[in-house]
């Protein structure tokens, strides 16, 4: 929610986490990421780049509609007048979309877990997933997503059979 357009490199397909939006005693404030490790470049998929390009177009229309009321904070995801979005409103909107889709079991943070699980299931290295999630240790990633690894181990065993010419005997 603290992502600014200046932190996004669409041609280079990356974004840089440089701040977050947090509720404090003084209201919503931009603060540095939790840890030094949190402040890192993240690669963007082609789908993410397209979504961000669409967001830029949508936001330009909102800026025109708001006119002089627009507050330019340079945020990628801003209110319809350019200010920081209230996190509770984001959560409410997610809940509405989730309910409409009939996914009563899904929580916003589950999307992060799905991201990691899908990457591991597709054969990405544990270290790569650790880096993308910003975990401090590979053990944290393994402990959290270890349920995906047994299937990968079975695939590795089958790969040995293929290499040694024993395909189909296991």
N, CA, C and O atoms as a DFTB+ gen file, in Angstrom:
680 C
 N C O
     1  1       0.821      -1.190       0.000
     2  2       0.000       0.000       0.000
     3  2       0.866       1.256       0.000
     4  3       0.366       2.363      -0.200
     5  1       2.159       1.081       0.224
     6  2       3.062       2.221       0.174
     7  2       3.837       2.292      -1.124
     8  3       4.721       3.135      -1.273
     9  1       3.514       1.414      -2.070
    10  2       4.241       1.375      -3.336
    11  2       3.981       2.635      -4.156
    12  3       2.834       3.022      -4.379
    13  1       5.059       3.262      -4.596
    14  2       4.962       4.467      -5.437
    15  2       5.384       4.117      -6.864
    16  3       6.148       3.180      -7.100
    17  1       4.864       4.897      -7.797
    18  2       5.229       4.673      -9.193
    19  2       6.725       4.809      -9.398
    20  3       7.289       4.155     -10.276
    21  1       7.378       5.644      -8.605
    22  2       8.828       5.808      -8.723
    23  2       9.582       4.544      -8.289
    24  3      10.779       4.416      -8.548
    25  1       8.891       3.624      -7.637
    26  2       9.490       2.357      -7.206
    27  2       9.211       1.218      -8.182
    28  3       9.579       0.071      -7.930
    29  1       8.566       1.540      -9.284
    30  2       8.183       0.526     -10.264
    31  2       8.940       0.767     -11.564
    32  3       8.937       1.875     -12.099
    33  1       9.583      -0.274     -12.063
    34  2      10.297      -0.225     -13.338
    35  2       9.615      -1.223     -14.276
    36  3       9.998      -2.391     -14.342
    37  1       8.595      -0.743     -15.002
    38  2       7.852      -1.648     -15.875
    39  2       8.712      -2.203     -17.010
    40  3       8.662      -3.407     -17.263
    41  1       9.510      -1.368     -17.712
    42  2      10.351      -1.952     -18.770
    43  2      11.342      -2.986     -18.224
    44  3      11.633      -3.982     -18.887
    45  1      11.859      -2.745     -17.012
    46  2      12.797      -3.670     -16.396
    47  2      12.117      -4.807     -15.649
    48  3      12.777      -5.699     -15.117
    49  1      10.774      -4.763     -15.614
    50  2       9.961      -5.795     -14.970
    51  2      10.380      -6.038     -13.519
    52  3      10.651      -7.168     -13.112
    53  1      10.425      -4.943     -12.748
    54  2      10.794      -5.057     -11.332
    55  2      10.108      -3.952     -10.541
    56  3       9.722      -2.916     -11.083
    57  1       9.970      -4.202      -9.254
    58  2       9.538      -3.144      -8.346
    59  2      10.434      -3.205      -7.123
    60  3      11.047      -4.230      -6.826
    61  1      10.493      -2.090      -6.429
    62  2      11.390      -1.970      -5.293
    63  2      10.581      -1.595      -4.063
    64  3       9.884      -0.581      -4.052
    65  1      10.677      -2.415      -3.035
    66  2       9.962      -2.163      -1.786
    67  2      10.802      -1.173      -0.983
    68  3      11.870      -1.525      -0.484
    69  1      10.321       0.061      -0.860
    70  2      11.079       1.083      -0.144
    71  2      10.326       1.645       1.062
    72  3      10.919       2.289       1.927
    73  1       9.020       1.396       1.112
    74  2       8.229       1.877       2.243
    75  2       6.954       1.053       2.341
    76  3       6.563       0.364       1.399
    77  1       6.323       1.139       3.490
    78  2       5.022       0.506       3.690
    79  2       4.087       1.545       4.301
    80  3       4.529       2.586       4.786
    81  1       2.825       1.254       4.272
    82  2       1.826       2.119       4.896
    83  2       1.383       1.433       6.174
    84  3       1.014       0.258       6.171
    85  1       1.425       2.181       7.266
    86  2       1.117       1.581       8.562
    87  2       0.267       2.545       9.382
    88  3       0.454       3.761       9.329
    89  1      -0.664       1.984      10.134
    90  2      -1.460       2.800      11.052
    91  2      -0.661       2.999      12.324
    92  3      -0.217       2.032      12.942
    93  1      -0.475       4.261      12.721
    94  2       0.226       4.590      13.953
    95  2      -0.710       5.433      14.817
    96  3      -1.865       5.659      14.458
    97  1      -0.207       5.885      15.939
    98  2      -0.989       6.774      16.813
    99  2      -1.336       8.080      16.110
   100  3      -2.258       8.789      16.513
   101  1      -0.585       8.391      15.055
   102  2      -0.792       9.640      14.311
   103  2      -1.601       9.433      13.037
   104  3      -1.697      10.339      12.209
   105  1      -2.175       8.261      12.875
   106  2      -2.937       7.955      11.667
   107  2      -2.111       7.091      10.718
   108  3      -1.207       6.376      11.150
   109  1      -2.425       7.160       9.423
   110  2      -1.681       6.392       8.427
   111  2      -0.363       7.106       8.133
   112  3      -0.335       8.308       7.869
   113  1       0.718       6.347       8.185
   114  2       2.034       6.915       7.924
   115  2       2.834       5.973       7.037
   116  3       2.683       4.752       7.092
   117  1       3.688       6.575       6.218
   118  2       4.623       5.786       5.428
   119  2       5.843       5.539       6.298
   120  3       6.417       6.465       6.870
   121  1       6.228       4.269       6.387
   122  2       7.360       3.881       7.224
   123  2       8.264       2.946       6.421
   124  3       7.826       2.329       5.450
   125  1       9.526       2.846       6.833
   126  2      10.410       1.893       6.147
   127  2       9.902       0.469       6.346
   128  3       9.165       0.203       7.295
   129  1      10.284      -0.441       5.465
   130  2       9.905      -1.847       5.644
   131  2      10.392      -2.373       6.990
   132  3      11.307      -1.809       7.591
   133  1       9.773      -3.465       7.463
   134  2      10.063      -4.030       8.783
   135  2      11.542      -4.318       8.997
   136  3      12.097      -4.005      10.050
   137  1      12.169      -4.909       8.003
   138  2      13.579      -5.284       8.144
   139  2      14.357      -4.807       6.928
   140  3      13.785      -4.457       5.896
   141  1      15.682      -4.802       7.079
   142  2      16.545      -4.438       5.946
   143  2      16.292      -5.387       4.766
   144  3      16.340      -4.975       3.607
   145  1      16.025      -6.643       5.073
   146  2      15.778      -7.657       4.044
   147  2      14.471      -7.393       3.287
   148  3      14.313      -7.812       2.140
   149  1      13.547      -6.700       3.938
   150  2      12.273      -6.391       3.291
   151  2      12.445      -5.389       2.157
   152  3      11.664      -5.380       1.205
   153  1      13.462      -4.551       2.261
   154  2      13.708      -3.525       1.248
   155  2      14.537      -4.143       0.134
   156  3      15.765      -4.181       0.199
   157  1      13.848      -4.623      -0.881
   158  2      14.523      -5.401      -1.911
   159  2      13.808      -5.241      -3.247
   160  3      12.624      -4.907      -3.283
   161  1      14.522      -5.479      -4.346
   162  2      13.841      -5.490      -5.647
   163  2      13.076      -6.806      -5.811
   164  3      13.531      -7.858      -5.362
   165  1      11.933      -6.737      -6.449
   166  2      11.151      -7.928      -6.748
   167  2      10.898      -7.993      -8.247
   168  3      10.450      -7.012      -8.840
   169  1      11.177      -9.133      -8.866
   170  2      10.893      -9.270     -10.300
   171  2       9.385      -9.342     -10.533
   172  3       8.636      -9.846      -9.696
   173  1       8.963      -8.837     -11.669
   174  2       7.542      -8.855     -12.021
   175  2       7.301      -9.796     -13.187
   176  3       8.062      -9.815     -14.154
   177  1       6.240     -10.571     -13.086
   178  2       5.832     -11.419     -14.205
   179  2       5.204     -10.544     -15.283
   180  3       4.872      -9.383     -15.043
   181  1       5.050     -11.105     -16.450
   182  2       4.382     -10.389     -17.541
   183  2       2.962     -10.023     -17.141
   184  3       2.497      -8.924     -17.445
   185  1       2.263     -10.935     -16.458
   186  2       0.900     -10.642     -15.999
   187  2       0.884      -9.469     -15.016
   188  3      -0.013      -8.627     -15.070
   189  1       1.857      -9.412     -14.134
   190  2       1.923      -8.312     -13.172
   191  2       2.199      -6.987     -13.883
   192  3       1.613      -5.962     -13.535
   193  1       3.078      -7.006     -14.863
   194  2       3.372      -5.785     -15.629
   195  2       2.111      -5.295     -16.329
   196  3       1.816      -4.100     -16.306
   197  1       1.367      -6.202     -16.947
   198  2       0.114      -5.813     -17.611
   199  2      -0.887      -5.234     -16.615
   200  3      -1.548      -4.237     -16.905
   201  1      -0.998      -5.855     -15.449
   202  2      -1.920      -5.351     -14.421
   203  2      -1.507      -3.959     -13.966
   204  3      -2.363      -3.097     -13.766
   205  1      -0.216      -3.729     -13.800
   206  2       0.260      -2.405     -13.379
   207  2       0.049      -1.367     -14.483
   208  3      -0.268      -0.212     -14.199
   209  1       0.222      -1.773     -15.721
   210  2      -0.055      -0.849     -16.831
   211  2      -1.536      -0.466     -16.847
   212  3      -1.878       0.697     -17.063
   213  1      -2.407      -1.441     -16.619
   214  2      -3.848      -1.163     -16.545
   215  2      -4.165      -0.257     -15.356
   216  3      -5.004       0.637     -15.461
   217  1      -3.504      -0.484     -14.245
   218  2      -3.704       0.353     -13.063
   219  2      -3.301       1.791     -13.352
   220  3      -3.978       2.724     -12.920
   221  1      -2.210       1.976     -14.073
   222  2      -1.749       3.331     -14.414
   223  2      -2.806       4.054     -15.260
   224  3      -3.071       5.236     -15.039
   225  1      -3.402       3.358     -16.214
   226  2      -4.441       3.945     -17.058
   227  2      -5.679       4.274     -16.221
   228  3      -6.240       5.363     -16.333
   229  1      -6.097       3.324     -15.383
   230  2      -7.261       3.529     -14.511
   231  2      -7.034       4.733     -13.586
   232  3      -7.929       5.552     -13.378
   233  1      -5.839       4.818     -13.048
   234  2      -5.523       5.908     -12.130
   235  2      -5.485       7.258     -12.851
   236  3      -5.872       8.275     -12.276
   237  1      -5.029       7.276     -14.083
   238  2      -5.018       8.526     -14.855
   239  2      -6.440       9.036     -15.063
   240  3      -6.681      10.242     -15.018
   241  1      -7.371       8.130     -15.288
   242  2      -8.783       8.515     -15.428
   243  2      -9.317       9.062     -14.112
   244  3     -10.037      10.060     -14.100
   245  1      -8.965       8.409     -12.998
   246  2      -9.402       8.892     -11.685
   247  2      -8.824      10.277     -11.393
   248  3      -9.506      11.131     -10.826
   249  1      -7.585      10.493     -11.776
   250  2      -6.933      11.784     -11.567
   251  2      -7.671      12.882     -12.338
   252  3      -7.901      13.973     -11.815
   253  1      -8.036      12.583     -13.577
   254  2      -8.795      13.559     -14.378
   255  2     -10.153      13.848     -13.763
   256  3     -10.593      14.996     -13.702
   257  1     -10.806      12.795     -13.312
   258  2     -12.135      12.966     -12.714
   259  2     -12.058      13.761     -11.409
   260  3     -12.965      14.535     -11.102
   261  1     -10.987      13.576     -10.642
   262  2     -10.852      14.267      -9.354
   263  2     -10.469      15.735      -9.532
   264  3     -10.791      16.576      -8.693
   265  1      -9.788      16.028     -10.617
   266  2      -9.381      17.418     -10.865
   267  2      -8.487      17.965      -9.766
   268  3      -7.504      17.335      -9.375
   269  1      -8.839      19.143      -9.274
   270  2      -8.012      19.824      -8.274
   271  2      -8.030      19.132      -6.909
   272  3      -7.182      19.412      -6.062
   273  1      -8.972      18.250      -6.696
   274  2      -9.066      17.533      -5.426
   275  2      -7.959      16.477      -5.305
   276  3      -7.615      16.053      -4.202
   277  1      -7.404      16.056      -6.458
   278  2      -6.397      15.004      -6.465
   279  2      -5.171      15.425      -5.651
   280  3      -4.630      16.515      -5.838
   281  1      -4.749      14.546      -4.751
   282  2      -3.525      14.737      -3.981
   283  2      -2.495      13.787      -4.555
   284  3      -2.647      12.570      -4.449
   285  1      -1.449      14.326      -5.161
   286  2      -0.484      13.471      -5.840
   287  2       0.609      12.995      -4.893
   288  3       1.588      13.697      -4.639
   289  1       0.417      11.785      -4.379
   290  2       1.432      11.154      -3.541
   291  2       2.268      10.156      -4.343
   292  3       3.197       9.547      -3.812
   293  1       1.929       9.994      -5.629
   294  2       2.676       9.069      -6.473
   295  2       2.422       7.608      -6.177
   296  3       3.200       6.746      -6.585
   297  1       1.340       7.320      -5.471
   298  2       1.053       5.938      -5.081
   299  2       0.506       5.121      -6.246
   300  3      -0.272       5.622      -7.057
   301  1       0.913       3.883      -6.321
   302  2       0.388       2.969      -7.334
   303  2      -1.067       2.649      -7.021
   304  3      -1.917       2.644      -7.911
   305  1      -1.341       2.386      -5.769
   306  2      -2.705       2.070      -5.349
   307  2      -3.148       3.159      -4.389
   308  3      -2.764       3.174      -3.219
   309  1      -3.956       4.063      -4.898
   310  2      -4.399       5.225      -4.130
   311  2      -5.919       5.265      -4.117
   312  3      -6.590       4.543      -4.854
   313  1      -6.439       6.130      -3.258
   314  2      -7.884       6.358      -3.251
   315  2      -8.264       7.078      -4.548
   316  3      -7.394       7.418      -5.350
   317  1      -9.542       7.303      -4.747
   318  2      -9.997       7.973      -5.975
   319  2      -9.617       9.453      -6.001
   320  3      -9.879      10.148      -6.983
   321  1      -8.995       9.937      -4.909
   322  2      -8.498      11.321      -4.914
   323  2      -6.984      11.373      -4.692
   324  3      -6.430      12.432      -4.399
   325  1      -6.314      10.212      -4.834
   326  2      -4.860      10.165      -4.798
   327  2      -4.236       9.942      -3.441
   328  3      -3.020       9.773      -3.350
   329  1      -5.024       9.935      -2.388
   330  2      -4.484       9.752      -1.054
   331  2      -4.250       8.265      -0.763
   332  3      -4.667       7.396      -1.529
   333  1      -3.579       7.996       0.352
   334  2      -3.346       6.613       0.759
   335  2      -4.687       5.935       1.027
   336  3      -5.620       6.542       1.554
   337  1      -4.755       4.673       0.651
   338  2      -5.983       3.906       0.872
   339  2      -6.043       3.427       2.316
   340  3      -5.038       2.996       2.881
   341  1      -7.204       3.505       2.891
   342  2      -7.440       3.005       4.246
   343  2      -7.371       1.478       4.210
   344  3      -8.161       0.850       3.504
   345  1      -6.444       0.866       4.956
   346  2      -6.318      -0.598       4.922
   347  2      -7.616      -1.333       5.226
   348  3      -7.879      -2.382       4.637
   349  1      -8.420      -0.813       6.120
   350  2      -9.700      -1.491       6.438
   351  2     -10.603      -1.525       5.212
   352  3     -11.336      -2.494       5.014
   353  1     -10.560      -0.480       4.386
   354  2     -11.372      -0.470       3.163
   355  2     -10.871      -1.514       2.167
   356  3     -11.662      -2.157       1.477
   357  1      -9.568      -1.673       2.101
   358  2      -8.990      -2.698       1.216
   359  2      -9.450      -4.075       1.684
   360  3      -9.857      -4.904       0.870
   361  1      -9.386      -4.319       2.987
   362  2      -9.837      -5.607       3.527
   363  2     -11.321      -5.836       3.263
   364  3     -11.728      -6.939       2.899
   365  1     -12.134      -4.789       3.446
   366  2     -13.579      -4.919       3.183
   367  2     -13.832      -5.271       1.720
   368  3     -14.662      -6.129       1.418
   369  1     -13.121      -4.613       0.821
   370  2     -13.300      -4.874      -0.612
   371  2     -12.887      -6.305      -0.954
   372  3     -13.558      -6.979      -1.735
   373  1     -11.788      -6.761      -0.371
   374  2     -11.361      -8.140      -0.594
   375  2     -12.436      -9.106      -0.108
   376  3     -12.751     -10.085      -0.786
   377  1     -13.000      -8.829       1.069
   378  2     -14.043      -9.687       1.620
   379  2     -15.261      -9.743       0.695
   380  3     -15.865     -10.802       0.525
   381  1     -15.619      -8.607       0.100
   382  2     -16.747      -8.573      -0.839
   383  2     -16.455      -9.442      -2.061
   384  3     -17.287     -10.248      -2.477
   385  1     -15.260      -9.267      -2.631
   386  2     -14.884     -10.041      -3.816
   387  2     -14.823     -11.534      -3.496
   388  3     -15.266     -12.362      -4.292
   389  1     -14.279     -11.870      -2.339
   390  2     -14.171     -13.256      -1.901
   391  2     -15.558     -13.883      -1.760
   392  3     -15.791     -15.009      -2.200
   393  1     -16.475     -13.133      -1.139
   394  2     -17.833     -13.647      -0.945
   395  2     -18.539     -13.836      -2.284
   396  3     -19.218     -14.842      -2.494
   397  1     -18.381     -12.877      -3.183
   398  2     -18.996     -12.969      -4.507
   399  2     -18.486     -14.194      -5.257
   400  3     -19.237     -14.850      -5.980
   401  1     -17.197     -14.494      -5.076
   402  2     -16.599     -15.649      -5.753
   403  2     -16.913     -16.958      -5.038
   404  3     -16.572     -18.030      -5.539
   405  1     -17.559     -16.887      -3.874
   406  2     -17.899     -18.096      -3.134
   407  2     -16.701     -18.754      -2.467
   408  3     -16.688     -19.967      -2.259
   409  1     -15.704     -17.960      -2.134
   410  2     -14.496     -18.495      -1.514
   411  2     -14.455     -18.116      -0.038
   412  3     -13.558     -17.403       0.413
   413  1     -15.431     -18.601       0.692
   414  2     -15.567     -18.225       2.097
   415  2     -14.341     -18.554       2.933
   416  3     -14.101     -17.896       3.945
   417  1     -13.575     -19.530       2.549
   418  2     -12.418     -19.985       3.305
   419  2     -11.185     -19.126       3.057
   420  3     -10.227     -19.198       3.827
   421  1     -11.185     -18.316       2.002
   422  2      -9.988     -17.581       1.584
   423  2      -9.801     -16.294       2.374
   424  3     -10.740     -15.516       2.543
   425  1      -8.587     -16.079       2.854
   426  2      -8.227     -14.840       3.529
   427  2      -7.161     -14.130       2.695
   428  3      -6.463     -14.765       1.905
   429  1      -7.040     -12.850       2.866
   430  2      -6.105     -12.057       2.069
   431  2      -4.683     -12.614       2.162
   432  3      -3.997     -12.730       1.146
   433  1      -4.243     -12.953       3.356
   434  2      -2.875     -13.453       3.516
   435  2      -2.671     -14.813       2.850
   436  3      -1.538     -15.205       2.571
   437  1      -3.776     -15.539       2.592
   438  2      -3.669     -16.827       1.909
   439  2      -3.078     -16.667       0.511
   440  3      -2.499     -17.610      -0.027
   441  1      -3.218     -15.494      -0.075
   442  2      -2.679     -15.269      -1.418
   443  2      -1.156     -15.370      -1.407
   444  3      -0.558     -15.869      -2.361
   445  1      -0.534     -14.900      -0.337
   446  2       0.919     -15.020      -0.190
   447  2       1.315     -16.497      -0.096
   448  3       2.288     -16.924      -0.718
   449  1       0.562     -17.264       0.679
   450  2       0.851     -18.695       0.817
   451  2       0.646     -19.419      -0.517
   452  3       1.421     -20.305      -0.877
   453  1      -0.397     -19.035      -1.239
   454  2      -0.645     -19.662      -2.546
   455  2       0.509     -19.375      -3.502
   456  3       0.951     -20.263      -4.231
   457  1       0.994     -18.142      -3.498
   458  2       2.128     -17.755      -4.339
   459  2       3.320     -18.677      -4.084
   460  3       3.899     -19.229      -5.019
   461  1       3.677     -18.836      -2.821
   462  2       4.826     -19.664      -2.467
   463  2       4.580     -21.130      -2.827
   464  3       5.460     -21.791      -3.377
   465  1       3.398     -21.630      -2.520
   466  2       3.074     -23.029      -2.789
   467  2       3.112     -23.307      -4.289
   468  3       3.663     -24.323      -4.712
   469  1       2.540     -22.425      -5.092
   470  2       2.545     -22.629      -6.543
   471  2       3.974     -22.633      -7.090
   472  3       4.312     -23.454      -7.943
   473  1       4.811     -21.717      -6.599
   474  2       6.195     -21.679      -7.081
   475  2       6.938     -22.970      -6.742
   476  3       7.626     -23.542      -7.587
   477  1       6.790     -23.418      -5.505
   478  2       7.459     -24.659      -5.117
   479  2       6.922     -25.845      -5.907
   480  3       7.689     -26.715      -6.318
   481  1       5.619     -25.885      -6.120
   482  2       5.017     -26.978      -6.881
   483  2       5.495     -26.983      -8.330
   484  3       5.546     -28.035      -8.966
   485  1       5.843     -25.820      -8.845
   486  2       6.333     -25.721     -10.217
   487  2       7.842     -25.957     -10.315
   488  3       8.435     -25.823     -11.386
   489  1       8.452     -26.310      -9.179
   490  2       9.862     -26.678      -9.205
   491  2      10.833     -25.560      -8.891
   492  3      12.043     -25.747      -9.019
   493  1      10.343     -24.414      -8.489
   494  2      11.268     -23.340      -8.121
   495  2      12.048     -23.740      -6.883
   496  3      11.546     -24.460      -6.020
   497  1      13.264     -23.271      -6.809
   498  2      14.131     -23.591      -5.681
   499  2      13.619     -22.940      -4.404
   500  3      13.061     -21.843      -4.438
   501  1      13.809     -23.614      -3.293
   502  2      13.402     -23.099      -1.993
   503  2      14.058     -21.745      -1.713
   504  3      13.414     -20.852      -1.163
   505  1      15.325     -21.586      -2.083
   506  2      16.040     -20.328      -1.853
   507  2      15.401     -19.190      -2.653
   508  3      15.301     -18.066      -2.161
   509  1      14.974     -19.474      -3.867
   510  2      14.323     -18.450      -4.691
   511  2      13.032     -18.000      -4.036
   512  3      12.759     -16.803      -3.951
   513  1      12.239     -18.950      -3.575
   514  2      10.977     -18.626      -2.896
   515  2      11.253     -17.838      -1.624
   516  3      10.539     -16.885      -1.311
   517  1      12.285     -18.234      -0.893
   518  2      12.674     -17.508       0.320
   519  2      12.972     -16.044      -0.010
   520  3      12.497     -15.142       0.680
   521  1      13.746     -15.813      -1.048
   522  2      14.115     -14.446      -1.447
   523  2      12.885     -13.639      -1.852
   524  3      12.747     -12.478      -1.466
   525  1      11.998     -14.247      -2.623
   526  2      10.804     -13.528      -3.074
   527  2       9.875     -13.168      -1.921
   528  3       9.252     -12.106      -1.925
   529  1       9.785     -14.058      -0.933
   530  2       8.929     -13.797       0.222
   531  2       9.583     -12.855       1.230
   532  3       8.905     -12.268       2.073
   533  1      10.910     -12.715       1.136
   534  2      11.618     -11.865       2.086
   535  2      11.858     -12.530       3.420
   536  3      12.079     -11.853       4.424
   537  1      11.817     -13.860       3.442
   538  2      12.103     -14.575       4.689
   539  2      13.578     -14.396       5.051
   540  3      14.429     -14.264       4.172
   541  1      13.869     -14.393       6.341
   542  2      15.239     -14.183       6.801
   543  2      16.085     -15.441       6.680
   544  3      17.307     -15.360       6.553
   545  1      15.440     -16.606       6.717
   546  2      16.184     -17.863       6.608
   547  2      15.442     -18.837       5.704
   548  3      14.223     -18.768       5.543
   549  1      16.210     -19.736       5.123
   550  2      15.605     -20.763       4.283
   551  2      14.798     -21.733       5.152
   552  3      13.831     -22.339       4.691
   553  1      15.209     -21.867       6.406
   554  2      14.481     -22.753       7.324
   555  2      13.045     -22.256       7.533
   556  3      12.110     -23.054       7.590
   557  1      12.878     -20.936       7.646
   558  2      11.528     -20.384       7.833
   559  2      10.643     -20.758       6.646
   560  3       9.481     -21.127       6.815
   561  1      11.208     -20.657       5.451
   562  2      10.451     -21.005       4.247
   563  2      10.150     -22.498       4.215
   564  3       9.029     -22.906       3.910
   565  1      11.146     -23.303       4.528
   566  2      10.953     -24.762       4.517
   567  2       9.941     -25.190       5.567
   568  3       9.099     -26.049       5.304
   569  1      10.018     -24.599       6.753
   570  2       9.074     -24.963       7.811
   571  2       7.645     -24.578       7.446
   572  3       6.701     -25.297       7.770
   573  1       7.490     -23.445       6.772
   574  2       6.157     -22.957       6.421
   575  2       5.575     -23.696       5.226
   576  3       4.374     -23.965       5.184
   577  1       6.423     -24.026       4.255
   578  2       5.928     -24.600       3.003
   579  2       6.420     -26.025       2.762
   580  3       6.392     -26.510       1.631
   581  1       6.862     -26.682       3.802
   582  2       7.386     -28.041       3.680
   583  2       6.388     -29.036       3.136
   584  3       6.781     -30.065       2.586
   585  1       5.093     -28.753       3.278
   586  2       4.073     -29.690       2.794
   587  2       4.135     -29.873       1.281
   588  3       3.617     -30.861       0.760
   589  1       4.760     -28.941       0.570
   590  2       4.864     -29.049      -0.881
   591  2       6.047     -29.932      -1.267
   592  3       6.057     -30.521      -2.348
   593  1       7.032     -30.023      -0.398
   594  2       8.285     -30.675      -0.750
   595  2       8.210     -32.188      -0.947
   596  3       8.968     -32.694      -1.774
   597  1       7.351     -32.959      -0.251
   598  2       7.306     -34.407      -0.510
   599  2       6.985     -34.752      -1.969
   600  3       7.566     -35.685      -2.522
   601  1       6.088     -34.025      -2.583
   602  2       5.765     -34.284      -3.995
   603  2       6.982     -34.002      -4.867
   604  3       7.230     -34.712      -5.842
   605  1       7.738     -32.971      -4.518
   606  2       8.951     -32.643      -5.272
   607  2       9.982     -33.759      -5.089
   608  3      10.714     -34.087      -6.023
   609  1      10.040     -34.336      -3.900
   610  2      10.987     -35.421      -3.639
   611  2      10.639     -36.643      -4.492
   612  3      11.533     -37.300      -5.025
   613  1       9.336     -36.950      -4.624
   614  2       8.920     -38.074      -5.474
   615  2       9.320     -37.813      -6.933
   616  3       9.763     -38.720      -7.636
   617  1       9.158     -36.573      -7.370
   618  2       9.553     -36.240      -8.745
   619  2      11.059     -36.392      -8.932
   620  3      11.522     -36.833      -9.984
   621  1      11.826     -36.019      -7.891
   622  2      13.280     -36.168      -7.967
   623  2      13.668     -37.648      -8.064
   624  3      14.567     -38.012      -8.822
   625  1      12.987     -38.488      -7.293
   626  2      13.266     -39.928      -7.351
   627  2      12.966     -40.473      -8.748
   628  3      13.711     -41.305      -9.265
   629  1      11.890     -40.011      -9.347
   630  2      11.555     -40.438     -10.711
   631  2      12.595     -39.927     -11.699
   632  3      12.893     -40.604     -12.683
   633  1      13.145     -38.756     -11.454
   634  2      14.182     -38.214     -12.338
   635  2      15.422     -39.099     -12.314
   636  3      16.052     -39.306     -13.351
   637  1      15.780     -39.625     -11.141
   638  2      16.926     -40.539     -11.039
   639  2      16.656     -41.794     -11.864
   640  3      17.541     -42.279     -12.568
   641  1      15.427     -42.322     -11.776
   642  2      15.069     -43.491     -12.586
   643  2      15.238     -43.192     -14.069
   644  3      15.747     -44.025     -14.819
   645  1      14.815     -42.004     -14.495
   646  2      14.942     -41.663     -15.919
   647  2      16.405     -41.567     -16.330
   648  3      16.786     -42.051     -17.396
   649  1      17.228     -40.944     -15.487
   650  2      18.637     -40.788     -15.796
   651  2      19.344     -42.139     -15.887
   652  3      20.199     -42.354     -16.746
   653  1      18.971     -43.033     -14.993
   654  2      19.638     -44.349     -14.956
   655  2      18.959     -45.380     -15.830
   656  3      19.334     -46.552     -15.802
   657  1      17.975     -44.973     -16.602
   658  2      17.331     -45.862     -17.538
   659  2      16.341     -46.834     -16.924
   660  3      16.081     -47.897     -17.489
   661  1      15.795     -46.485     -15.791
   662  2      14.854     -47.375     -15.108
   663  2      13.440     -46.801     -15.125
   664  3      12.648     -47.100     -14.231
   665  1      13.116     -46.003     -16.100
   666  2      11.781     -45.374     -16.145
   667  2      10.697     -46.423     -16.187
   668  3      10.773     -47.386     -16.950
   669  1       9.694     -46.229     -15.367
   670  2       8.541     -47.116     -15.366
   671  2       8.694     -48.337     -14.461
   672  3       7.756     -49.123     -14.326
   673  1       9.869     -48.507     -13.837
   674  2      10.035     -49.677     -12.970
   675  2       9.707     -49.372     -11.512
   676  3       9.579     -50.286     -10.697
   677  1       9.575     -48.122     -11.194
   678  2       9.308     -47.775      -9.788
   679  2       7.862     -47.925      -9.435
   680  3       7.475     -47.673      -8.294
